[in-house]
Each structure stands twice: as C-alpha cells, then as structure tokens.
C-alpha cells in the first residue's frame, strides 16, 4: 500500500475530509482484498472523534456509519493494549440498535471512558 492509500485510511480513522460516504468509499477502495492491518485507531483518535461528534460536526447517523466502516475494514486495527476498549466502542457506536442510541449522552459516556484510559 502506498503513502496516498495509507492516507485515505488515516482520513477515515480521523474523520478528516468531506462527507462520510466519500471517506468510506475511498478507504474501501484502497483496502480491497487486503487483510493486513496498516492503520490503527488509537485512544487519541477516538477521543478526537467523540469531541467532534459532541461539537455537532457530524450527525449520529454519520458517526454510526464511520464506526461500522472502521470496524469492517481489515486494514484498520486498534491500538495495542487497548483493543478491547476500542473495539467495544466501535461496536457499540456502529450498532445502536443493539446498544444505546447514539446521542450526546452516549458520546459523553464514551469520551469519559476513553479519557480515563489515556
């Protein structure tokens, strides 16, 4: 994977760029057929995403779509030693129908959990 392709994954992990659909599409394109982790979601990334969500920079639906994409790409892993926490965070945000509605309360809960681990 070249530098530009890695950057597409980083952009998705950090929710940087245009709309979520474009970020997901580019990340899926560069990840096609690959199973090796290239980029890692860190606790700092998760905290930044939660802060953006709580600031209203994107909707709950976009947040869930982001989490589903990050969870579903084999090229994106979780920070070593904190993978249980980060995978649970991603799983719960990506499946609000199984857990809690993605809203301000959920965002604050997860931000506290992530910050506590930093």
PDB file of N, CA and C in Angstrom, residues 15-73:
ATOM      1  N   UNK A  15     -11.723  10.810  10.645  1.00  0.00           N
ATOM      2  CA  UNK A  15     -12.909  11.506  10.116  1.00  0.00           C
ATOM      3  C   UNK A  15     -12.500  12.883   9.591  1.00  0.00           C
ATOM      4  N   UNK A  16     -11.469  12.898   8.746  1.00  0.00           N
ATOM      5  CA  UNK A  16     -10.972  14.132   8.154  1.00  0.00           C
ATOM      6  C   UNK A  16     -11.329  14.157   6.676  1.00  0.00           C
ATOM      7  N   UNK A  17     -11.904  15.225   6.246  1.00  0.00           N
ATOM      8  CA  UNK A  17     -12.241  15.346   4.845  1.00  0.00           C
ATOM      9  C   UNK A  17     -13.691  15.697   4.656  1.00  0.00           C
ATOM     10  N   UNK A  18     -14.200  15.315   3.486  1.00  0.00           N
ATOM     11  CA  UNK A  18     -15.575  15.652   3.152  1.00  0.00           C
ATOM     12  C   UNK A  18     -16.558  14.784   3.919  1.00  0.00           C
ATOM     13  N   UNK A  19     -17.595  14.424   3.247  1.00  0.00           N
ATOM     14  CA  UNK A  19     -18.648  13.649   3.898  1.00  0.00           C
ATOM     15  C   UNK A  19     -18.199  12.205   4.155  1.00  0.00           C
ATOM     16  N   UNK A  20     -18.886  11.561   5.050  1.00  0.00           N
ATOM     17  CA  UNK A  20     -18.522  10.228   5.480  1.00  0.00           C
ATOM     18  C   UNK A  20     -18.596   9.220   4.335  1.00  0.00           C
ATOM     19  N   UNK A  21     -19.566   9.362   3.462  1.00  0.00           N
ATOM     20  CA  UNK A  21     -19.697   8.413   2.348  1.00  0.00           C
ATOM     21  C   UNK A  21     -18.447   8.422   1.473  1.00  0.00           C
ATOM     22  N   UNK A  22     -17.906   9.596   1.191  1.00  0.00           N
ATOM     23  CA  UNK A  22     -16.694   9.695   0.365  1.00  0.00           C
ATOM     24  C   UNK A  22     -15.493   9.094   1.083  1.00  0.00           C
ATOM     25  N   UNK A  23     -15.368   9.354   2.378  1.00  0.00           N
ATOM     26  CA  UNK A  23     -14.261   8.787   3.157  1.00  0.00           C
ATOM     27  C   UNK A  23     -14.327   7.261   3.163  1.00  0.00           C
ATOM     28  N   UNK A  24     -15.516   6.736   3.367  1.00  0.00           N
ATOM     29  CA  UNK A  24     -15.693   5.285   3.420  1.00  0.00           C
ATOM     30  C   UNK A  24     -15.404   4.669   2.057  1.00  0.00           C
ATOM     31  N   UNK A  25     -15.915   5.261   1.008  1.00  0.00           N
ATOM     32  CA  UNK A  25     -15.704   4.716  -0.331  1.00  0.00           C
ATOM     33  C   UNK A  25     -14.225   4.648  -0.680  1.00  0.00           C
ATOM     34  N   UNK A  26     -13.488   5.721  -0.409  1.00  0.00           N
ATOM     35  CA  UNK A  26     -12.054   5.720  -0.719  1.00  0.00           C
ATOM     36  C   UNK A  26     -11.303   4.707   0.139  1.00  0.00           C
ATOM     37  N   UNK A  27     -11.656   4.598   1.420  1.00  0.00           N
ATOM     38  CA  UNK A  27     -10.986   3.631   2.298  1.00  0.00           C
ATOM     39  C   UNK A  27     -11.276   2.199   1.844  1.00  0.00           C
ATOM     40  N   UNK A  28     -12.495   1.933   1.446  1.00  0.00           N
ATOM     41  CA  UNK A  28     -12.838   0.588   0.958  1.00  0.00           C
ATOM     42  C   UNK A  28     -12.104   0.277  -0.343  1.00  0.00           C
ATOM     43  N   UNK A  29     -11.973   1.270  -1.202  1.00  0.00           N
ATOM     44  CA  UNK A  29     -11.278   1.071  -2.474  1.00  0.00           C
ATOM     45  C   UNK A  29      -9.823   0.697  -2.255  1.00  0.00           C
ATOM     46  N   UNK A  30      -9.127   1.439  -1.386  1.00  0.00           N
ATOM     47  CA  UNK A  30      -7.706   1.143  -1.168  1.00  0.00           C
ATOM     48  C   UNK A  30      -7.505  -0.122  -0.343  1.00  0.00           C
ATOM     49  N   UNK A  31      -8.530  -0.551   0.377  1.00  0.00           N
ATOM     50  CA  UNK A  31      -8.432  -1.754   1.212  1.00  0.00           C
ATOM     51  C   UNK A  31      -8.860  -3.019   0.495  1.00  0.00           C
ATOM     52  N   UNK A  32      -9.403  -2.880  -0.683  1.00  0.00           N
ATOM     53  CA  UNK A  32      -9.987  -4.019  -1.400  1.00  0.00           C
ATOM     54  C   UNK A  32      -9.029  -5.205  -1.463  1.00  0.00           C
ATOM     55  N   UNK A  33      -9.475  -6.321  -0.907  1.00  0.00           N
ATOM     56  CA  UNK A  33      -8.714  -7.561  -0.956  1.00  0.00           C
ATOM     57  C   UNK A  33      -7.578  -7.673   0.048  1.00  0.00           C
ATOM     58  N   UNK A  34      -7.325  -6.622   0.813  1.00  0.00           N
ATOM     59  CA  UNK A  34      -6.226  -6.657   1.778  1.00  0.00           C
ATOM     60  C   UNK A  34      -6.731  -7.086   3.149  1.00  0.00           C
ATOM     61  N   UNK A  35      -5.912  -7.846   3.862  1.00  0.00           N
ATOM     62  CA  UNK A  35      -6.312  -8.309   5.197  1.00  0.00           C
ATOM     63  C   UNK A  35      -5.301  -7.919   6.268  1.00  0.00           C
ATOM     64  N   UNK A  36      -4.261  -7.236   5.887  1.00  0.00           N
ATOM     65  CA  UNK A  36      -3.231  -6.828   6.838  1.00  0.00           C
ATOM     66  C   UNK A  36      -3.554  -5.446   7.409  1.00  0.00           C
ATOM     67  N   UNK A  37      -3.450  -5.309   8.730  1.00  0.00           N
ATOM     68  CA  UNK A  37      -3.682  -4.010   9.369  1.00  0.00           C
ATOM     69  C   UNK A  37      -2.557  -3.057   8.991  1.00  0.00           C
ATOM     70  N   UNK A  38      -2.941  -1.875   8.539  1.00  0.00           N
ATOM     71  CA  UNK A  38      -1.991  -0.870   8.074  1.00  0.00           C
ATOM     72  C   UNK A  38      -2.056   0.370   8.958  1.00  0.00           C
ATOM     73  N   UNK A  39      -3.257   0.690   9.426  1.00  0.00           N
ATOM     74  CA  UNK A  39      -3.517   1.881  10.230  1.00  0.00           C
ATOM     75  C   UNK A  39      -4.225   1.422  11.499  1.00  0.00           C
ATOM     76  N   UNK A  40      -3.987   2.139  12.586  1.00  0.00           N
ATOM     77  CA  UNK A  40      -4.578   1.759  13.875  1.00  0.00           C
ATOM     78  C   UNK A  40      -5.383   2.907  14.469  1.00  0.00           C
ATOM     79  N   UNK A  41      -6.584   2.589  14.914  1.00  0.00           N
ATOM     80  CA  UNK A  41      -7.400   3.527  15.668  1.00  0.00           C
ATOM     81  C   UNK A  41      -6.800   3.598  17.063  1.00  0.00           C
ATOM     82  N   UNK A  42      -6.442   4.795  17.503  1.00  0.00           N
ATOM     83  CA  UNK A  42      -5.872   4.971  18.832  1.00  0.00           C
ATOM     84  C   UNK A  42      -6.907   5.585  19.770  1.00  0.00           C
ATOM     85  N   UNK A  43      -6.585   5.580  21.042  1.00  0.00           N
ATOM     86  CA  UNK A  43      -7.469   6.227  22.015  1.00  0.00           C
ATOM     87  C   UNK A  43      -7.550   7.723  21.740  1.00  0.00           C
ATOM     88  N   UNK A  44      -6.447   8.324  21.323  1.00  0.00           N
ATOM     89  CA  UNK A  44      -6.450   9.760  20.991  1.00  0.00           C
ATOM     90  C   UNK A  44      -7.365  10.022  19.795  1.00  0.00           C
ATOM     91  N   UNK A  45      -7.315   9.146  18.783  1.00  0.00           N
ATOM     92  CA  UNK A  45      -8.216   9.287  17.630  1.00  0.00           C
ATOM     93  C   UNK A  45      -9.671   9.201  18.080  1.00  0.00           C
ATOM     94  N   UNK A  46      -9.969   8.215  18.916  1.00  0.00           N
ATOM     95  CA  UNK A  46     -11.338   8.020  19.394  1.00  0.00           C
ATOM     96  C   UNK A  46     -11.814   9.238  20.181  1.00  0.00           C
ATOM     97  N   UNK A  47     -10.949   9.780  21.039  1.00  0.00           N
ATOM     98  CA  UNK A  47     -11.316  10.973  21.808  1.00  0.00           C
ATOM     99  C   UNK A  47     -11.587  12.140  20.874  1.00  0.00           C
ATOM    100  N   UNK A  48     -10.742  12.329  19.857  1.00  0.00           N
ATOM    101  CA  UNK A  48     -10.942  13.422  18.908  1.00  0.00           C
ATOM    102  C   UNK A  48     -12.261  13.273  18.153  1.00  0.00           C
ATOM    103  N   UNK A  49     -12.580  12.058  17.746  1.00  0.00           N
ATOM    104  CA  UNK A  49     -13.841  11.801  17.038  1.00  0.00           C
ATOM    105  C   UNK A  49     -15.023  12.126  17.952  1.00  0.00           C
ATOM    106  N   UNK A  50     -14.934  11.692  19.185  1.00  0.00           N
ATOM    107  CA  UNK A  50     -16.017  11.961  20.139  1.00  0.00           C
ATOM    108  C   UNK A  50     -16.184  13.459  20.391  1.00  0.00           C
ATOM    109  N   UNK A  51     -15.088  14.178  20.483  1.00  0.00           N
ATOM    110  CA  UNK A  51     -15.158  15.630  20.669  1.00  0.00           C
ATOM    111  C   UNK A  51     -15.821  16.287  19.457  1.00  0.00           C
ATOM    112  N   UNK A  52     -15.464  15.848  18.260  1.00  0.00           N
ATOM    113  CA  UNK A  52     -16.095  16.381  17.043  1.00  0.00           C
ATOM    114  C   UNK A  52     -17.598  16.087  17.037  1.00  0.00           C
ATOM    115  N   UNK A  53     -17.950  14.860  17.420  1.00  0.00           N
ATOM    116  CA  UNK A  53     -19.365  14.492  17.456  1.00  0.00           C
ATOM    117  C   UNK A  53     -20.118  15.361  18.459  1.00  0.00           C
ATOM    118  N   UNK A  54     -19.574  15.510  19.645  1.00  0.00           N
ATOM    119  CA  UNK A  54     -20.234  16.306  20.684  1.00  0.00           C
ATOM    120  C   UNK A  54     -20.311  17.784  20.311  1.00  0.00           C
ATOM    121  N   UNK A  55     -19.403  18.250  19.459  1.00  0.00           N
ATOM    122  CA  UNK A  55     -19.427  19.632  18.985  1.00  0.00           C
ATOM    123  C   UNK A  55     -20.406  19.815  17.824  1.00  0.00           C
ATOM    124  N   UNK A  56     -21.027  18.724  17.390  1.00  0.00           N
ATOM    125  CA  UNK A  56     -22.019  18.807  16.325  1.00  0.00           C
ATOM    126  C   UNK A  56     -21.436  18.844  14.921  1.00  0.00           C
ATOM    127  N   UNK A  57     -20.188  18.401  14.771  1.00  0.00           N
ATOM    128  CA  UNK A  57     -19.550  18.444  13.457  1.00  0.00           C
ATOM    129  C   UNK A  57     -20.096  17.392  12.501  1.00  0.00           C
ATOM    130  N   UNK A  58     -20.754  16.364  13.027  1.00  0.00           N
ATOM    131  CA  UNK A  58     -21.410  15.365  12.188  1.00  0.00           C
ATOM    132  C   UNK A  58     -22.532  14.716  12.984  1.00  0.00           C
ATOM    133  N   UNK A  59     -23.434  14.077  12.266  1.00  0.00           N
ATOM    134  CA  UNK A  59     -24.640  13.512  12.872  1.00  0.00           C
ATOM    135  C   UNK A  59     -24.381  12.148  13.519  1.00  0.00           C
ATOM    136  N   UNK A  60     -25.346  11.706  14.287  1.00  0.00           N
ATOM    137  CA  UNK A  60     -25.289  10.379  14.901  1.00  0.00           C
ATOM    138  C   UNK A  60     -25.262   9.297  13.825  1.00  0.00           C
ATOM    139  N   UNK A  61     -26.017   9.493  12.758  1.00  0.00           N
ATOM    140  CA  UNK A  61     -26.001   8.515  11.663  1.00  0.00           C
ATOM    141  C   UNK A  61     -24.621   8.435  11.019  1.00  0.00           C
ATOM    142  N   UNK A  62     -23.993   9.590  10.786  1.00  0.00           N
ATOM    143  CA  UNK A  62     -22.640   9.605  10.228  1.00  0.00           C
ATOM    144  C   UNK A  62     -21.658   8.926  11.180  1.00  0.00           C
ATOM    145  N   UNK A  63     -21.827   9.160  12.476  1.00  0.00           N
ATOM    146  CA  UNK A  63     -20.959   8.549  13.476  1.00  0.00           C
ATOM    147  C   UNK A  63     -21.075   7.025  13.422  1.00  0.00           C
ATOM    148  N   UNK A  64     -22.306   6.536  13.333  1.00  0.00           N
ATOM    149  CA  UNK A  64     -22.521   5.092  13.251  1.00  0.00           C
ATOM    150  C   UNK A  64     -21.951   4.514  11.957  1.00  0.00           C
ATOM    151  N   UNK A  65     -22.126   5.230  10.844  1.00  0.00           N
ATOM    152  CA  UNK A  65     -21.554   4.774   9.569  1.00  0.00           C
ATOM    153  C   UNK A  65     -20.033   4.728   9.643  1.00  0.00           C
ATOM    154  N   UNK A  66     -19.449   5.756  10.256  1.00  0.00           N
ATOM    155  CA  UNK A  66     -17.989   5.800  10.437  1.00  0.00           C
ATOM    156  C   UNK A  66     -17.529   4.578  11.235  1.00  0.00           C
ATOM    157  N   UNK A  67     -18.186   4.327  12.361  1.00  0.00           N
ATOM    158  CA  UNK A  67     -17.796   3.214  13.227  1.00  0.00           C
ATOM    159  C   UNK A  67     -17.950   1.875  12.512  1.00  0.00           C
ATOM    160  N   UNK A  68     -19.015   1.719  11.750  1.00  0.00           N
ATOM    161  CA  UNK A  68     -19.224   0.471  11.011  1.00  0.00           C
ATOM    162  C   UNK A  68     -18.112   0.259   9.982  1.00  0.00           C
ATOM    163  N   UNK A  69     -17.720   1.324   9.299  1.00  0.00           N
ATOM    164  CA  UNK A  69     -16.653   1.211   8.299  1.00  0.00           C
ATOM    165  C   UNK A  69     -15.314   0.886   8.952  1.00  0.00           C
ATOM    166  N   UNK A  70     -14.991   1.577  10.025  1.00  0.00           N
ATOM    167  CA  UNK A  70     -13.725   1.321  10.725  1.00  0.00           C
ATOM    168  C   UNK A  70     -13.693  -0.106  11.246  1.00  0.00           C
ATOM    169  N   UNK A  71     -14.805  -0.553  11.795  1.00  0.00           N
ATOM    170  CA  UNK A  71     -14.904  -1.913  12.329  1.00  0.00           C
ATOM    171  C   UNK A  71     -14.795  -2.958  11.225  1.00  0.00           C
ATOM    172  N   UNK A  72     -15.310  -2.644  10.059  1.00  0.00           N
ATOM    173  CA  UNK A  72     -15.397  -3.630   8.995  1.00  0.00           C
ATOM    174  C   UNK A  72     -14.183  -3.762   8.091  1.00  0.00           C
ATOM    175  N   UNK A  73     -13.248  -2.833   8.169  1.00  0.00           N
ATOM    176  CA  UNK A  73     -12.077  -2.894   7.288  1.00  0.00           C
ATOM    177  C   UNK A  73     -10.925  -3.622   7.974  1.00  0.00           C
TER     178      UNK A  73
END
